Coordinates of N, CA and C in Angstrom, one line a residue:
M60 N -76.1 51.1 91.9 CA -76.3 52.4 92.5 C -76.4 52.3 94.0
A61 N -75.6 53.0 94.8 CA -75.6 52.9 96.2 C -76.7 53.7 96.8
R62 N -77.2 53.1 97.9 CA -78.3 53.9 98.6 C -77.7 55.0 99.4
S63 N -78.5 56.1 99.5 CA -78.0 57.2 100.3 C -78.1 56.9 101.8
T64 N -77.2 57.6 102.5 CA -77.1 57.5 103.9 C -78.4 57.8 104.6
N65 N -79.1 58.8 104.1 CA -80.4 59.2 104.6 C -81.4 58.1 104.6
Y66 N -81.4 57.4 103.4 CA -82.3 56.2 103.3 C -81.9 55.1 104.3
D67 N -80.6 54.9 104.4 CA -80.1 53.8 105.3 C -80.5 54.1 106.7
Q68 N -80.4 55.4 107.1 CA -80.8 55.8 108.5 C -82.3 55.6 108.7
K69 N -83.1 55.9 107.7 CA -84.6 55.7 107.8 C -85.0 54.3 107.9
I70 N -84.3 53.5 107.1 CA -84.5 52.0 107.1 C -84.2 51.5 108.5
E71 N -83.1 51.8 109.0 CA -82.7 51.3 110.4 C -83.6 51.9 111.4
E72 N -84.1 53.1 111.3 CA -85.0 53.6 112.2 C -86.4 52.9 112.2
A73 N -86.8 52.5 111.0 CA -88.1 51.8 110.8 C -87.9 50.4 111.5
K74 N -86.8 49.7 111.2 CA -86.5 48.4 111.9 C -86.5 48.6 113.4
D75 N -85.8 49.6 113.9 CA -85.7 49.8 115.3 C -87.1 50.0 116.0
L76 N -87.9 50.7 115.3 CA -89.3 50.9 115.9 C -90.0 49.6 116.1
V77 N -89.9 48.7 115.1 CA -90.6 47.4 115.2 C -89.9 46.5 116.2
I78 N -88.6 46.5 116.2 CA -87.8 45.7 117.2 C -88.2 46.2 118.6
N79 N -88.2 47.5 118.8 CA -88.6 48.0 120.1 C -90.0 47.6 120.5
S80 N -90.9 47.6 119.6 CA -92.3 47.2 119.9 C -92.4 45.7 120.2
I81 N -91.6 44.9 119.5 CA -91.5 43.4 119.8 C -90.9 43.2 121.2
G82 N -89.9 43.9 121.6 CA -89.3 43.8 122.9 C -90.3 44.3 124.0
E83 N -91.0 45.4 123.7 CA -92.0 45.8 124.7 C -93.1 44.9 124.8
T84 N -93.6 44.3 123.8 CA -94.7 43.3 123.8 C -94.2 42.1 124.6
M85 N -93.1 41.6 124.3 CA -92.6 40.4 125.0 C -92.4 40.7 126.5
D86 N -92.0 41.9 126.8 CA -91.9 42.3 128.2 C -93.2 42.3 128.9
L87 N -94.3 42.7 128.2 CA -95.6 42.7 128.8 C -96.0 41.3 129.2
Y88 N -95.5 40.3 128.4 CA -95.9 39.0 128.7 C -94.9 38.2 129.5
G89 N -94.0 38.9 130.2 CA -93.1 38.3 131.2 C -91.8 37.8 130.6
T90 N -91.4 38.2 129.5 CA -90.1 37.8 128.9 C -89.3 39.1 128.9
N91 N -88.0 39.0 129.4 CA -87.1 40.1 129.4 C -87.1 40.9 128.1
R92 N -87.2 42.2 128.3 CA -87.2 43.1 127.1 C -86.0 42.9 126.2
S93 N -84.9 42.6 126.7 CA -83.7 42.4 125.9 C -83.8 41.2 125.1
V94 N -84.5 40.1 125.6 CA -84.7 38.9 124.9 C -85.7 39.2 123.7
G95 N -86.7 40.1 124.0 CA -87.6 40.5 122.9 C -86.9 41.3 121.8
N96 N -86.0 42.2 122.2 CA -85.2 42.9 121.3 C -84.3 42.0 120.4
L97 N -83.8 41.0 121.1 CA -82.9 40.0 120.4 C -83.8 39.3 119.3
Y98 N -85.0 38.9 119.7 CA -85.9 38.2 118.8 C -86.2 39.1 117.6
G99 N -86.6 40.4 117.9 CA -86.9 41.3 116.9 C -85.8 41.6 115.9
T100 N -84.6 41.7 116.4 CA -83.4 41.9 115.6 C -83.2 40.7 114.7
M101 N -83.4 39.5 115.2 CA -83.2 38.3 114.4 C -84.3 38.1 113.3
V102 N -85.5 38.7 113.6 CA -86.5 38.6 112.6 C -86.0 39.4 111.3
F103 N -85.4 40.5 111.5 CA -84.9 41.4 110.4 C -83.6 40.9 109.8
E104 N -82.7 40.4 110.7 CA -81.4 40.2 110.2 C -81.2 38.8 109.6
G105 N -82.1 37.8 109.9 CA -81.9 36.5 109.4 C -81.0 35.7 110.2
S106 N -80.3 34.8 109.6 CA -79.4 33.9 110.4 C -78.3 34.7 111.0
M107 N -78.0 34.4 112.3 CA -77.0 35.2 113.0 C -76.2 34.3 114.0
T108 N -75.0 34.6 114.2 CA -74.2 33.9 115.2 C -74.3 34.7 116.5
L109 N -73.9 34.1 117.6 CA -73.9 34.8 118.9 C -73.0 36.1 118.8
D110 N -71.9 36.0 118.1 CA -71.0 37.2 118.0 C -71.7 38.3 117.2
E111 N -72.4 37.9 116.2 CA -73.1 38.9 115.4 C -74.2 39.6 116.2
M112 N -74.9 38.8 117.0 CA -76.0 39.3 117.9 C -75.4 40.2 118.9
R113 N -74.3 39.8 119.5 CA -73.6 40.6 120.5 C -73.2 42.0 120.0
E114 N -72.6 41.9 118.8 CA -72.2 43.2 118.1 C -73.3 44.1 117.8
H115 N -74.4 43.5 117.3 CA -75.6 44.2 116.9 C -76.3 44.9 118.1
L116 N -76.4 44.1 119.2 CA -77.1 44.6 120.4 C -76.3 45.1 121.5
Q117 N -75.0 45.0 121.4 CA -74.1 45.5 122.4 C -74.3 44.9 123.8
M118 N -74.5 43.6 123.7 CA -74.7 42.8 125.0 C -73.6 41.8 125.1
S119 N -73.5 41.3 126.3 CA -72.4 40.3 126.5 C -72.8 38.9 125.8
K120 N -71.8 38.2 125.5 CA -72.0 36.9 124.8 C -72.8 35.9 125.7
P121 N -72.6 35.9 127.1 CA -73.4 35.0 127.9 C -74.9 35.5 127.9
S122 N -75.1 36.8 127.9 CA -76.5 37.3 127.8 C -77.2 36.9 126.5
M123 N -76.4 36.9 125.4 CA -76.9 36.5 124.1 C -77.3 35.0 124.2
S124 N -76.3 34.3 124.7 CA -76.5 32.8 124.8 C -77.8 32.5 125.6
A125 N -77.9 33.1 126.8 CA -79.1 32.9 127.6 C -80.4 33.3 126.9
G126 N -80.3 34.4 126.2 CA -81.5 34.9 125.4 C -81.9 34.0 124.3
V127 N -80.9 33.5 123.6 CA -81.2 32.5 122.5 C -81.8 31.3 123.1
K128 N -81.2 30.8 124.2 CA -81.8 29.6 124.9 C -83.2 29.8 125.3
K129 N -83.6 30.9 125.8 CA -84.9 31.2 126.2 C -85.8 31.2 124.9
L130 N -85.4 31.8 123.9 CA -86.2 31.9 122.6 C -86.3 30.5 122.0
Q131 N -85.3 29.6 122.2 CA -85.4 28.3 121.7 C -86.5 27.5 122.6
E132 N -86.5 27.8 123.9 CA -87.5 27.1 124.7 C -88.9 27.4 124.2
F133 N -89.2 28.6 123.7 CA -90.5 29.0 123.2 C -90.6 28.5 121.7
D134 N -89.6 27.9 121.2 CA -89.6 27.3 119.8 C -89.8 28.4 118.8
I135 N -89.3 29.6 119.1 CA -89.4 30.7 118.1 C -88.0 31.1 117.5
V136 N -87.0 30.4 118.0 CA -85.6 30.5 117.4 C -85.1 29.1 117.3
K137 N -84.5 28.8 116.1 CA -83.9 27.5 115.9 C -82.4 27.6 115.5
Q138 N -81.7 26.6 115.9 CA -80.3 26.6 115.4 C -80.3 26.2 113.9
Q139 N -79.4 26.8 113.1 CA -79.4 26.5 111.7 C -78.1 26.1 111.3
F140 N -78.0 25.0 110.5 CA -76.7 24.5 109.9 C -76.3 25.5 108.9
T141 N -75.0 25.9 108.9 CA -74.5 26.8 107.9 C -73.2 26.1 107.4
R142 N -73.2 25.6 106.2 CA -72.0 24.9 105.6 C -70.8 25.8 105.6
G143 N -69.7 25.3 106.1 CA -68.4 26.0 106.1 C -68.2 26.9 107.3
S144 N -69.2 26.9 108.2 CA -69.0 27.8 109.4 C -68.9 26.9 110.6
R145 N -67.9 27.2 111.5 CA -67.7 26.5 112.7 C -68.6 27.0 113.8
K146 N -69.2 28.2 113.6 CA -70.0 28.9 114.6 C -71.4 28.4 114.5
Q147 N -72.1 28.5 115.6 CA -73.6 28.2 115.6 C -74.3 29.4 115.0
H148 N -75.2 29.1 114.1 CA -76.1 30.1 113.6 C -77.5 29.8 114.0
F149 N -78.3 30.9 114.3 CA -79.6 30.8 114.7 C -80.5 31.7 113.9
I150 N -81.8 31.2 113.7 CA -82.7 31.9 112.9 C -84.1 32.0 113.6
A151 N -84.7 33.2 113.5 CA -86.0 33.4 114.2 C -87.2 33.0 113.3
E152 N -88.2 32.6 114.0 CA -89.5 32.4 113.3 C -90.1 33.7 112.9
K153 N -90.2 33.9 111.6 CA -90.7 35.2 111.1 C -92.2 35.3 111.0
N154 N -92.9 34.1 111.0 CA -94.3 34.1 110.9 C -94.9 34.4 112.3
F155 N -95.5 35.6 112.4 CA -96.0 36.0 113.8 C -97.2 35.1 114.2
F156 N -97.9 34.5 113.3 CA -99.0 33.6 113.7 C -98.4 32.3 114.3
Q157 N -97.3 31.8 113.7 CA -96.6 30.7 114.3 C -96.0 31.1 115.7
F158 N -95.4 32.3 115.7 CA -94.8 32.8 116.9 C -95.9 32.8 118.0
F159 N -97.0 33.4 117.7 CA -98.1 33.4 118.7 C -98.5 32.0 119.2
R160 N -98.6 31.1 118.2 CA -99.0 29.7 118.6 C -97.9 29.2 119.6
N161 N -96.7 29.3 119.3 CA -95.6 28.7 120.1 C -95.5 29.5 121.5
F162 N -95.4 30.8 121.4 CA -95.2 31.6 122.6 C -96.3 31.5 123.6
F163 N -97.5 31.8 123.2 CA -98.6 31.9 124.1 C -99.1 30.5 124.5
T164 N -99.2 29.5 123.7 CA -99.7 28.2 124.1 C -98.8 27.7 125.2
Q165 N -97.5 27.9 125.1 CA -96.6 27.4 126.2 C -96.9 28.1 127.5
K166 N -97.1 29.4 127.4 CA -97.4 30.2 128.7 C -98.7 29.7 129.2
W167 N -99.7 29.5 128.4 CA -101.0 29.1 128.9 C -101.0 27.7 129.4
E168 N -100.3 26.8 128.8 CA -100.2 25.5 129.3 C -99.5 25.5 130.7
R169 N -98.6 26.3 130.9 CA -97.9 26.4 132.2 C -98.9 27.0 133.2
E170 N -99.7 28.0 132.8 CA -100.7 28.6 133.7 C -101.7 27.5 134.1
V171 N -102.2 26.7 133.2 CA -103.2 25.7 133.5 C -102.6 24.7 134.4
D172 N -101.4 24.2 134.2 CA -100.7 23.2 135.0 C -100.5 23.8 136.4
T173 N -100.1 25.0 136.6 CA -99.8 25.6 137.9 C -101.1 25.8 138.6
N174 N -102.2 26.3 138.0 CA -103.4 26.5 138.7 C -104.1 25.1 139.0
L175 N -104.1 24.2 138.2 CA -104.7 22.9 138.5 C -104.0 22.1 139.6
E176 N -102.7 22.3 139.6 CA -101.9 21.6 140.7 C -102.3 22.3 142.0
A177 N -102.4 23.6 142.1 CA -102.8 24.3 143.3 C -104.3 23.9 143.7
V178 N -105.2 23.8 142.7 CA -106.6 23.5 143.0 C -106.6 22.1 143.6
E179 N -105.9 21.1 143.0 CA -105.9 19.8 143.5 C -105.4 19.7 144.9
K180 N -104.3 20.4 145.3 CA -103.8 20.4 146.6 C -104.8 21.0 147.6
A181 N -105.4 22.2 147.1 CA -106.4 22.8 148.0 C -107.6 21.9 148.2
Q182 N -108.0 21.2 147.2 CA -109.2 20.3 147.3 C -108.9 19.2 148.3
L183 N -107.7 18.7 148.3 CA -107.4 17.7 149.3 C -107.5 18.2 150.8
L184 N -107.0 19.4 150.9 CA -107.1 20.1 152.3 C -108.6 20.3 152.6
L185 N -109.4 20.8 151.7 CA -110.8 21.0 152.0 C -111.6 19.7 152.2
D186 N -111.3 18.7 151.5 CA -111.9 17.4 151.7 C -111.6 16.9 153.1
E187 N -110.4 17.1 153.6 CA -110.0 16.7 154.9 C -110.8 17.4 156.0
I188 N -111.0 18.7 155.7 CA -111.8 19.5 156.7 C -113.2 19.1 156.7
L189 N -113.8 18.8 155.5 CA -115.2 18.4 155.4 C -115.5 17.0 156.1
K190 N -114.5 16.2 156.2 CA -114.6 14.9 156.9 C -114.8 15.0 158.4
N191 N -114.4 16.2 158.9 CA -114.4 16.4 160.3 C -115.9 16.6 160.8
A192 N -116.3 15.7 161.7 CA -117.7 15.7 162.2 C -118.1 17.0 163.0
D193 N -117.1 17.6 163.6 CA -117.4 18.8 164.5 C -117.2 20.1 163.8
L194 N -117.3 20.1 162.4 CA -117.2 21.3 161.6 C -118.3 22.3 161.9
D195 N -118.1 23.5 162.3 CA -119.2 24.5 162.6 C -119.7 25.1 161.3
E196 N -120.8 25.7 161.3 CA -121.5 26.2 160.1 C -120.7 27.3 159.4
A197 N -120.0 28.2 160.2 CA -119.2 29.3 159.6 C -118.0 28.7 158.8
S198 N -117.4 27.7 159.4 CA -116.3 27.0 158.7 C -116.8 26.3 157.4
K199 N -117.9 25.6 157.5 CA -118.5 24.9 156.4 C -118.9 25.9 155.3
A200 N -119.4 27.1 155.7 CA -119.7 28.1 154.7 C -118.5 28.6 154.0
E201 N -117.4 28.8 154.7 CA -116.1 29.3 154.2 C -115.6 28.2 153.2
V202 N -115.6 26.9 153.6 CA -115.2 25.9 152.7 C -116.0 25.8 151.4
D203 N -117.3 26.0 151.5 CA -118.2 26.0 150.4 C -117.8 27.2 149.4
K204 N -117.5 28.3 150.0 CA -117.1 29.5 149.3 C -115.8 29.3 148.5
I205 N -114.9 28.6 149.2 CA -113.6 28.3 148.5 C -113.8 27.3 147.5
Q206 N -114.7 26.3 147.8 CA -115.0 25.2 146.8 C -115.5 25.8 145.5
A207 N -116.4 26.8 145.6 CA -117.0 27.4 144.5 C -115.9 28.1 143.6
Q208 N -115.0 28.8 144.3 CA -113.9 29.4 143.6 C -113.0 28.4 142.9
L209 N -112.7 27.3 143.6 CA -112.0 26.2 142.9 C -112.7 25.7 141.7
D210 N -114.0 25.5 141.8 CA -114.7 25.0 140.6 C -114.6 26.0 139.5
H211 N -114.7 27.3 139.8 CA -114.6 28.3 138.8 C -113.2 28.3 138.2
T212 N -112.2 28.1 139.0 CA -110.8 28.0 138.5 C -110.6 26.9 137.5
K213 N -111.2 25.7 137.9 CA -111.2 24.5 137.0 C -111.9 24.8 135.7
Q214 N -113.0 25.5 135.7 CA -113.7 25.9 134.5 C -112.9 26.8 133.6
Y215 N -112.3 27.8 134.3 CA -111.4 28.7 133.5 C -110.2 27.9 132.9
C216 N -109.6 27.0 133.6 CA -108.5 26.3 133.1 C -108.9 25.4 132.0
K217 N -110.0 24.8 132.0 CA -110.5 24.0 130.9 C -110.7 24.8 129.7
W218 N -111.3 26.0 129.9 CA -111.5 26.9 128.7 C -110.1 27.3 128.1
L219 N -109.2 27.7 129.0 CA -107.9 28.1 128.5 C -107.2 27.0 127.8
E220 N -107.3 25.8 128.3 CA -106.7 24.6 127.7 C -107.4 24.4 126.3
N221 N -108.7 24.6 126.2 CA -109.3 24.4 124.9 C -108.9 25.5 123.9
L222 N -108.7 26.7 124.4 CA -108.2 27.8 123.6 C -106.8 27.5 123.1
S223 N -106.0 27.1 124.0 CA -104.6 26.8 123.7 C -104.5 25.6 122.6
N224 N -105.4 24.6 122.8 CA -105.4 23.5 121.8 C -105.9 24.0 120.5
A225 N -106.9 24.9 120.5 CA -107.4 25.4 119.2 C -106.4 26.2 118.5
I226 N -105.6 27.0 119.2 CA -104.5 27.8 118.6 C -103.4 26.8 118.1
E227 N -103.0 25.9 118.9 CA -102.0 25.0 118.5 C -102.3 24.1 117.3
S228 N -103.6 23.7 117.2 CA -104.0 22.9 116.1 C -104.4 23.7 114.9
G229 N -104.5 25.0 115.0 CA -104.9 25.9 113.9 C -106.4 26.1 113.8
Q230 N -107.2 25.4 114.6 CA -108.7 25.5 114.6 C -109.1 26.9 114.8
I231 N -108.4 27.7 115.6 CA -108.7 29.1 115.9 C -108.9 29.9 114.6
F232 N -108.2 29.5 113.6 CA -108.3 30.3 112.3 C -109.6 30.1 111.6
E233 N -110.3 29.0 111.9 CA -111.6 28.8 111.3 C -112.6 29.8 111.9
H234 N -112.4 30.2 113.1 CA -113.3 31.2 113.7 C -112.8 32.7 113.6
Y235 N -111.5 32.8 113.6 CA -110.8 34.1 113.5 C -109.8 34.0 112.4
P236 N -110.2 34.0 111.1 CA -109.2 33.8 110.0 C -108.2 34.9 109.9
I237 N -107.1 34.6 109.4 CA -106.0 35.5 109.2 C -106.5 36.5 108.1
P238 N -106.4 37.8 108.3 CA -106.9 38.7 107.3 C -106.1 38.6 106.0
E239 N -106.7 38.8 104.9 CA -106.1 38.8 103.6 C -105.3 40.1 103.5
K240 N -104.2 40.0 102.7 CA -103.3 41.2 102.6 C -104.1 42.5 102.2
E241 N -105.1 42.3 101.3 CA -105.8 43.4 100.8 C -106.8 44.0 101.9
D242 N -107.0 43.2 102.9 CA -107.9 43.7 104.0 C -107.1 44.5 105.1
I243 N -105.8 44.5 105.0 CA -105.1 45.2 106.1 C -104.7 46.6 105.7

């Protein structure tokens, strides 16, 4: 028995709502919305070639290729072997808990690295200033104020690194377990 066109439209509308929210969410976290829409589409469609993605999303093949590459960097899309096909097939990570682990821990690790590198460079400059014997009290007070902020930044980075490690290792779920299906 064939499905009615009305049901097909509603099914597509339901998928589009979720795809749009995935695109919007990824945009909130600094990833191009079209890349988010691509990921959302792949979640529902399963294994897809670049041509299928392009046809589905009405985007250029180079844009699709760049989007897939970005999603592969986050380790949320993988290339999939498909017997008998000469085209590359890609499949999205459908487990949002795994998506969260891959996507956010990479962003947080980059944040930690960026901030700690800046703190280290700033610390070297401040140390050089503090070695100066003719440093006046106002400058010393300003250096101390900056030093306190650098210490706070290092504290935050350590916390974020610990959070990222807890998510990556799965320890986070000991403190914040995944709700059971009957609880949602």
